[in-house]
């Protein structure tokens, strides 16, 4: 249930809501999390527009994008880390309609400590998250499928 | 190649100092990492984001619209030695205090040092870990030697 934050100069992305949804979907897919409401509803992206004078690298450039991805501890193995950085970078370059943005995109993967994933008022351990997901899968399986 | 976030109420720093603040902070963090003469890869990929906030959005436990500053630094794992940590917190606090124009600002300045997960430093679409950083450093060194 990662949280994704994107920081960029205002105007970099035309459709921020679509970008946020695409980033969240990509990370959930790479995590191989079960496709259940608990994960779909609680994997989210936030796009932060910054005024042009509010970001800079040492050289003074502002055309860089930073993405921070926060997961529960150990959620991404090495293959999943490589996939998250690669796919999020591609999605951002497409959303900005600028293929060269790939070279100016930082993706930083960070983790909450085990026990520090708060949802519905409870600080969940990894074990508790797995148990909650299993319970939801079991409860969905017990219900008759709803018509759509 | 750290990332630095500064959070403060909008009027804490005078108008027009953002670039100086960003430059001094980014150079300070490279110094603390022990990068004596940073090349373009370091200079382009060390960045600061200055978040000027609505004064009513900044509070301490006792004070509304507080004149506090929070600086968060994210580095690859173990980029800072204990001495580097101490130097960086001291220098960031000095820079913030100087540019705020308020000598008492040091006592209301928090510097929080955080680290990406091992393997989770993504640039140009690749999630870098210790091995990849070491290989990149060796490649840069061999390029520098061959160009002499």
PDB file of N, CA and C in Angstrom, chain B residues 5 7 9-10 13 16 18-19 22 24-25 35 41 53 71 79 82-83 94 99-101 105 120 136-138 142 148:
ATOM      1  N   UNK B   5      14.750  18.905   1.756  1.00  0.00           N
ATOM      2  CA  UNK B   5      13.472  19.624   1.810  1.00  0.00           C
ATOM      3  C   UNK B   5      13.500  20.602   2.976  1.00  0.00           C
ATOM      4  N   UNK B   7      11.007  23.142   5.069  1.00  0.00           N
ATOM      5  CA  UNK B   7       9.615  23.519   5.326  1.00  0.00           C
ATOM      6  C   UNK B   7       9.588  24.664   6.332  1.00  0.00           C
ATOM      7  N   UNK B   9       7.194  28.596   7.354  1.00  0.00           N
ATOM      8  CA  UNK B   9       6.144  29.530   6.956  1.00  0.00           C
ATOM      9  C   UNK B   9       6.712  30.484   5.907  1.00  0.00           C
ATOM     10  N   UNK B  10       5.835  30.983   5.031  1.00  0.00           N
ATOM     11  CA  UNK B  10       6.284  31.682   3.818  1.00  0.00           C
ATOM     12  C   UNK B  10       7.149  32.891   4.129  1.00  0.00           C
ATOM     13  N   UNK B  13      11.772  33.260   5.598  1.00  0.00           N
ATOM     14  CA  UNK B  13      12.944  33.721   4.851  1.00  0.00           C
ATOM     15  C   UNK B  13      12.531  34.919   4.000  1.00  0.00           C
ATOM     16  N   UNK B  16      13.366  36.285  -2.252  1.00  0.00           N
ATOM     17  CA  UNK B  16      14.536  36.330  -3.124  1.00  0.00           C
ATOM     18  C   UNK B  16      15.754  35.567  -2.635  1.00  0.00           C
ATOM     19  N   UNK B  18      15.747  32.305  -2.009  1.00  0.00           N
ATOM     20  CA  UNK B  18      15.553  30.865  -2.225  1.00  0.00           C
ATOM     21  C   UNK B  18      16.746  30.218  -2.922  1.00  0.00           C
ATOM     22  N   UNK B  19      17.244  30.890  -3.960  1.00  0.00           N
ATOM     23  CA  UNK B  19      18.355  30.292  -4.712  1.00  0.00           C
ATOM     24  C   UNK B  19      19.606  30.170  -3.830  1.00  0.00           C
ATOM     25  N   UNK B  22      19.086  27.353  -1.377  1.00  0.00           N
ATOM     26  CA  UNK B  22      19.229  26.042  -2.039  1.00  0.00           C
ATOM     27  C   UNK B  22      20.696  25.747  -2.342  1.00  0.00           C
ATOM     28  N   UNK B  24      23.473  26.989  -0.934  1.00  0.00           N
ATOM     29  CA  UNK B  24      24.307  26.759   0.259  1.00  0.00           C
ATOM     30  C   UNK B  24      24.001  25.402   0.892  1.00  0.00           C
ATOM     31  N   UNK B  25      22.715  25.021   0.903  1.00  0.00           N
ATOM     32  CA  UNK B  25      22.354  23.735   1.508  1.00  0.00           C
ATOM     33  C   UNK B  25      22.898  22.569   0.678  1.00  0.00           C
ATOM     34  N   UNK B  35      32.499  14.757  -0.451  1.00  0.00           N
ATOM     35  CA  UNK B  35      32.779  14.968  -1.881  1.00  0.00           C
ATOM     36  C   UNK B  35      33.497  16.306  -2.001  1.00  0.00           C
ATOM     37  N   UNK B  41      27.916  15.080 -12.237  1.00  0.00           N
ATOM     38  CA  UNK B  41      26.907  14.104 -11.828  1.00  0.00           C
ATOM     39  C   UNK B  41      26.412  14.434 -10.417  1.00  0.00           C
ATOM     40  N   UNK B  53       5.260  27.818   3.309  1.00  0.00           N
ATOM     41  CA  UNK B  53       3.920  27.375   3.676  1.00  0.00           C
ATOM     42  C   UNK B  53       3.079  28.509   4.248  1.00  0.00           C
ATOM     43  N   UNK B  71      14.111  20.840   8.249  1.00  0.00           N
ATOM     44  CA  UNK B  71      14.908  20.466   7.074  1.00  0.00           C
ATOM     45  C   UNK B  71      15.040  18.951   7.088  1.00  0.00           C
ATOM     46  N   UNK B  79      25.539   7.180   3.745  1.00  0.00           N
ATOM     47  CA  UNK B  79      26.339   8.186   3.029  1.00  0.00           C
ATOM     48  C   UNK B  79      27.057   9.116   3.997  1.00  0.00           C
ATOM     49  N   UNK B  82      29.324   9.522  11.276  1.00  0.00           N
ATOM     50  CA  UNK B  82      28.846  10.248  12.454  1.00  0.00           C
ATOM     51  C   UNK B  82      29.358  11.698  12.425  1.00  0.00           C
ATOM     52  N   UNK B  83      30.629  11.873  12.057  1.00  0.00           N
ATOM     53  CA  UNK B  83      31.162  13.237  11.963  1.00  0.00           C
ATOM     54  C   UNK B  83      30.436  14.030  10.878  1.00  0.00           C
ATOM     55  N   UNK B  94      23.217  26.707  10.698  1.00  0.00           N
ATOM     56  CA  UNK B  94      23.861  28.015  10.514  1.00  0.00           C
ATOM     57  C   UNK B  94      23.332  28.728   9.269  1.00  0.00           C
ATOM     58  N   UNK B  99      20.226  33.100   6.856  1.00  0.00           N
ATOM     59  CA  UNK B  99      19.339  33.610   5.802  1.00  0.00           C
ATOM     60  C   UNK B  99      17.975  34.024   6.347  1.00  0.00           C
ATOM     61  N   UNK B 100      17.593  33.516   7.513  1.00  0.00           N
ATOM     62  CA  UNK B 100      16.327  33.975   8.103  1.00  0.00           C
ATOM     63  C   UNK B 100      16.484  35.378   8.680  1.00  0.00           C
ATOM     64  N   UNK B 101      17.738  35.775   8.938  1.00  0.00           N
ATOM     65  CA  UNK B 101      17.987  37.102   9.514  1.00  0.00           C
ATOM     66  C   UNK B 101      17.650  37.183  10.984  1.00  0.00           C
ATOM     67  N   UNK B 105      16.940  31.894  15.417  1.00  0.00           N
ATOM     68  CA  UNK B 105      16.284  30.854  14.619  1.00  0.00           C
ATOM     69  C   UNK B 105      16.895  29.462  14.859  1.00  0.00           C
ATOM     70  N   UNK B 120      17.517   1.496  -3.393  1.00  0.00           N
ATOM     71  CA  UNK B 120      16.358   2.297  -3.773  1.00  0.00           C
ATOM     72  C   UNK B 120      16.666   3.723  -4.162  1.00  0.00           C
ATOM     73  N   UNK B 136      29.640   2.939 -10.709  1.00  0.00           N
ATOM     74  CA  UNK B 136      29.575   4.257 -11.353  1.00  0.00           C
ATOM     75  C   UNK B 136      30.771   5.112 -10.949  1.00  0.00           C
ATOM     76  N   UNK B 137      31.163   5.003  -9.677  1.00  0.00           N
ATOM     77  CA  UNK B 137      32.308   5.787  -9.192  1.00  0.00           C
ATOM     78  C   UNK B 137      33.595   5.323  -9.883  1.00  0.00           C
ATOM     79  N   UNK B 138      33.724   3.974 -10.040  1.00  0.00           N
ATOM     80  CA  UNK B 138      34.921   3.448 -10.730  1.00  0.00           C
ATOM     81  C   UNK B 138      34.947   3.921 -12.176  1.00  0.00           C
ATOM     82  N   UNK B 142      37.841   6.183 -13.911  1.00  0.00           N
ATOM     83  CA  UNK B 142      38.648   5.746 -15.061  1.00  0.00           C
ATOM     84  C   UNK B 142      38.511   6.746 -16.209  1.00  0.00           C
ATOM     85  N   UNK B 148      43.252  12.597 -18.687  1.00  0.00           N
ATOM     86  CA  UNK B 148      44.371  13.430 -18.239  1.00  0.00           C
ATOM     87  C   UNK B 148      45.553  13.341 -19.183  1.00  0.00           C
TER      88      UNK B 148
END
